[in-house]
Amino acid sequence: MGARHAALGAFLASATIPAAGLAGAPLLPWYAAWVGGSMLPDIDTHRANAATVWGPISGVFAAIAGPLVGGHRGLTHRWWAPLVALIVGELARAV
């Protein structure tokens, strides 16, 4: 279920290395963050890797997130969802 998400995350990680100034740096954390983050849109379904990776903890989160975002391919699969996450993250960092 998450293979396309992971592939997109790996592609974006590779594409953003120069802009992030990471040439020559250890890249495993960079790739892990991008690939792991790219799996989060599937947290809205109980069958996804993101919903099972931490056992019952992620399962409970998926059970809450699914109905909250309108089910699989609901809010988490909108093109603007990453922009909202970025804005919220930046606002939280500024506080």
mmCIF file of C-alpha atoms in Angstrom:
data_model
loop_
_atom_site.group_PDB
_atom_site.id
_atom_site.type_symbol
_atom_site.label_atom_id
_atom_site.label_comp_id
_atom_site.label_asym_id
_atom_site.label_seq_id
_atom_site.Cartn_x
_atom_site.Cartn_y
_atom_site.Cartn_z
ATOM 1 C CA MET A 1 0.000 0.000 0.000
ATOM 2 C CA GLY A 2 2.771 2.477 0.802
ATOM 3 C CA ALA A 3 5.294 1.606 -1.915
ATOM 4 C CA ARG A 4 4.349 4.616 -4.045
ATOM 5 C CA HIS A 5 4.460 6.912 -1.032
ATOM 6 C CA ALA A 6 7.914 5.590 -0.088
ATOM 7 C CA ALA A 7 9.203 5.929 -3.654
ATOM 8 C CA LEU A 8 7.999 9.529 -3.820
ATOM 9 C CA GLY A 9 9.634 10.246 -0.452
ATOM 10 C CA ALA A 10 12.958 8.794 -1.650
ATOM 11 C CA PHE A 11 12.753 10.832 -4.854
ATOM 12 C CA LEU A 12 12.035 14.053 -2.958
ATOM 13 C CA ALA A 13 14.839 13.327 -0.495
ATOM 14 C CA SER A 14 17.278 12.954 -3.389
ATOM 15 C CA ALA A 15 15.971 16.057 -5.116
ATOM 16 C CA THR A 16 16.298 18.256 -2.038
ATOM 17 C CA ILE A 17 19.821 17.277 -0.924
ATOM 18 C CA PRO A 18 21.542 20.168 -2.787
ATOM 19 C CA ALA A 19 19.033 22.783 -1.613
ATOM 20 C CA ALA A 20 19.393 21.601 1.978
ATOM 21 C CA GLY A 21 23.180 21.841 1.782
ATOM 22 C CA LEU A 22 23.682 18.189 2.669
ATOM 23 C CA ALA A 23 26.183 17.228 -0.014
ATOM 24 C CA GLY A 24 28.751 14.981 1.665
ATOM 25 C CA ALA A 25 26.757 14.698 4.903
ATOM 26 C CA PRO A 26 25.377 11.426 6.307
ATOM 27 C CA LEU A 27 22.095 11.034 4.437
ATOM 28 C CA LEU A 28 20.388 8.145 6.223
ATOM 29 C CA PRO A 29 18.475 10.459 8.619
ATOM 30 C CA TRP A 30 17.465 12.677 5.687
ATOM 31 C CA TYR A 31 16.091 9.729 3.707
ATOM 32 C CA ALA A 32 14.447 8.213 6.785
ATOM 33 C CA ALA A 33 12.616 11.470 7.496
ATOM 34 C CA TRP A 34 11.403 11.887 3.913
ATOM 35 C CA VAL A 35 10.405 8.265 3.359
ATOM 36 C CA GLY A 36 8.835 7.983 6.806
ATOM 37 C CA GLY A 37 7.001 11.252 6.385
ATOM 38 C CA SER A 38 5.724 10.237 2.981
ATOM 39 C CA MET A 39 4.019 7.226 4.582
ATOM 40 C CA LEU A 40 1.949 9.378 6.967
ATOM 41 C CA PRO A 41 -0.865 10.163 4.504
ATOM 42 C CA ASP A 42 -1.901 6.504 4.812
ATOM 43 C CA ILE A 43 -2.387 6.762 8.589
ATOM 44 C CA ASP A 44 -6.094 7.115 7.823
ATOM 45 C CA THR A 45 -6.519 3.385 7.136
ATOM 46 C CA HIS A 46 -5.854 0.532 9.556
ATOM 47 C CA ARG A 47 -4.150 -1.647 6.908
ATOM 48 C CA ALA A 48 -1.355 0.797 6.089
ATOM 49 C CA ASN A 49 2.247 0.423 7.222
ATOM 50 C CA ALA A 50 1.968 3.743 9.059
ATOM 51 C CA ALA A 51 -0.965 2.343 11.040
ATOM 52 C CA THR A 52 0.846 -0.843 12.084
ATOM 53 C CA VAL A 53 4.481 0.190 12.496
ATOM 54 C CA TRP A 54 4.209 0.855 16.249
ATOM 55 C CA GLY A 55 1.628 -1.811 16.976
ATOM 56 C CA PRO A 56 -1.329 -0.764 19.106
ATOM 57 C CA ILE A 57 -0.049 2.804 19.480
ATOM 58 C CA SER A 58 -0.199 3.585 15.755
ATOM 59 C CA GLY A 59 -3.344 1.461 15.462
ATOM 60 C CA VAL A 60 -5.169 3.696 17.930
ATOM 61 C CA PHE A 61 -3.921 6.784 16.105
ATOM 62 C CA ALA A 62 -5.162 5.346 12.783
ATOM 63 C CA ALA A 63 -8.548 4.519 14.317
ATOM 64 C CA ILE A 64 -8.878 8.152 15.408
ATOM 65 C CA ALA A 65 -7.385 9.723 12.265
ATOM 66 C CA GLY A 66 -9.447 7.742 9.748
ATOM 67 C CA PRO A 67 -12.894 9.073 10.665
ATOM 68 C CA LEU A 68 -11.465 12.496 11.530
ATOM 69 C CA VAL A 69 -10.081 13.090 8.017
ATOM 70 C CA GLY A 70 -12.895 11.443 6.071
ATOM 71 C CA GLY A 71 -11.442 7.965 5.621
ATOM 72 C CA HIS A 72 -8.740 6.750 3.308
ATOM 73 C CA ARG A 73 -7.890 9.209 0.565
ATOM 74 C CA GLY A 74 -9.724 11.904 2.445
ATOM 75 C CA LEU A 75 -8.045 14.995 3.838
ATOM 76 C CA THR A 76 -4.596 13.378 4.082
ATOM 77 C CA HIS A 77 -4.451 12.841 0.320
ATOM 78 C CA ARG A 78 -5.233 16.402 -0.749
ATOM 79 C CA TRP A 79 -2.482 18.250 -2.608
ATOM 80 C CA TRP A 80 -2.490 21.081 -0.096
ATOM 81 C CA ALA A 81 -2.221 18.901 3.030
ATOM 82 C CA PRO A 82 1.618 19.071 3.118
ATOM 83 C CA LEU A 83 1.413 22.863 2.912
ATOM 84 C CA VAL A 84 -0.877 22.959 5.930
ATOM 85 C CA ALA A 85 1.490 20.640 7.819
ATOM 86 C CA LEU A 86 4.435 22.884 6.927
ATOM 87 C CA ILE A 87 2.633 26.019 8.075
ATOM 88 C CA VAL A 88 1.544 24.412 11.344
ATOM 89 C CA GLY A 89 5.084 23.156 11.924
ATOM 90 C CA GLU A 90 6.564 26.578 11.320
ATOM 91 C CA LEU A 91 4.020 28.226 13.603
ATOM 92 C CA ALA A 92 4.791 25.705 16.341
ATOM 93 C CA ARG A 93 8.509 26.303 15.924
ATOM 94 C CA ALA A 94 8.042 30.059 16.169
ATOM 95 C CA VAL A 95 6.220 29.816 19.493
#
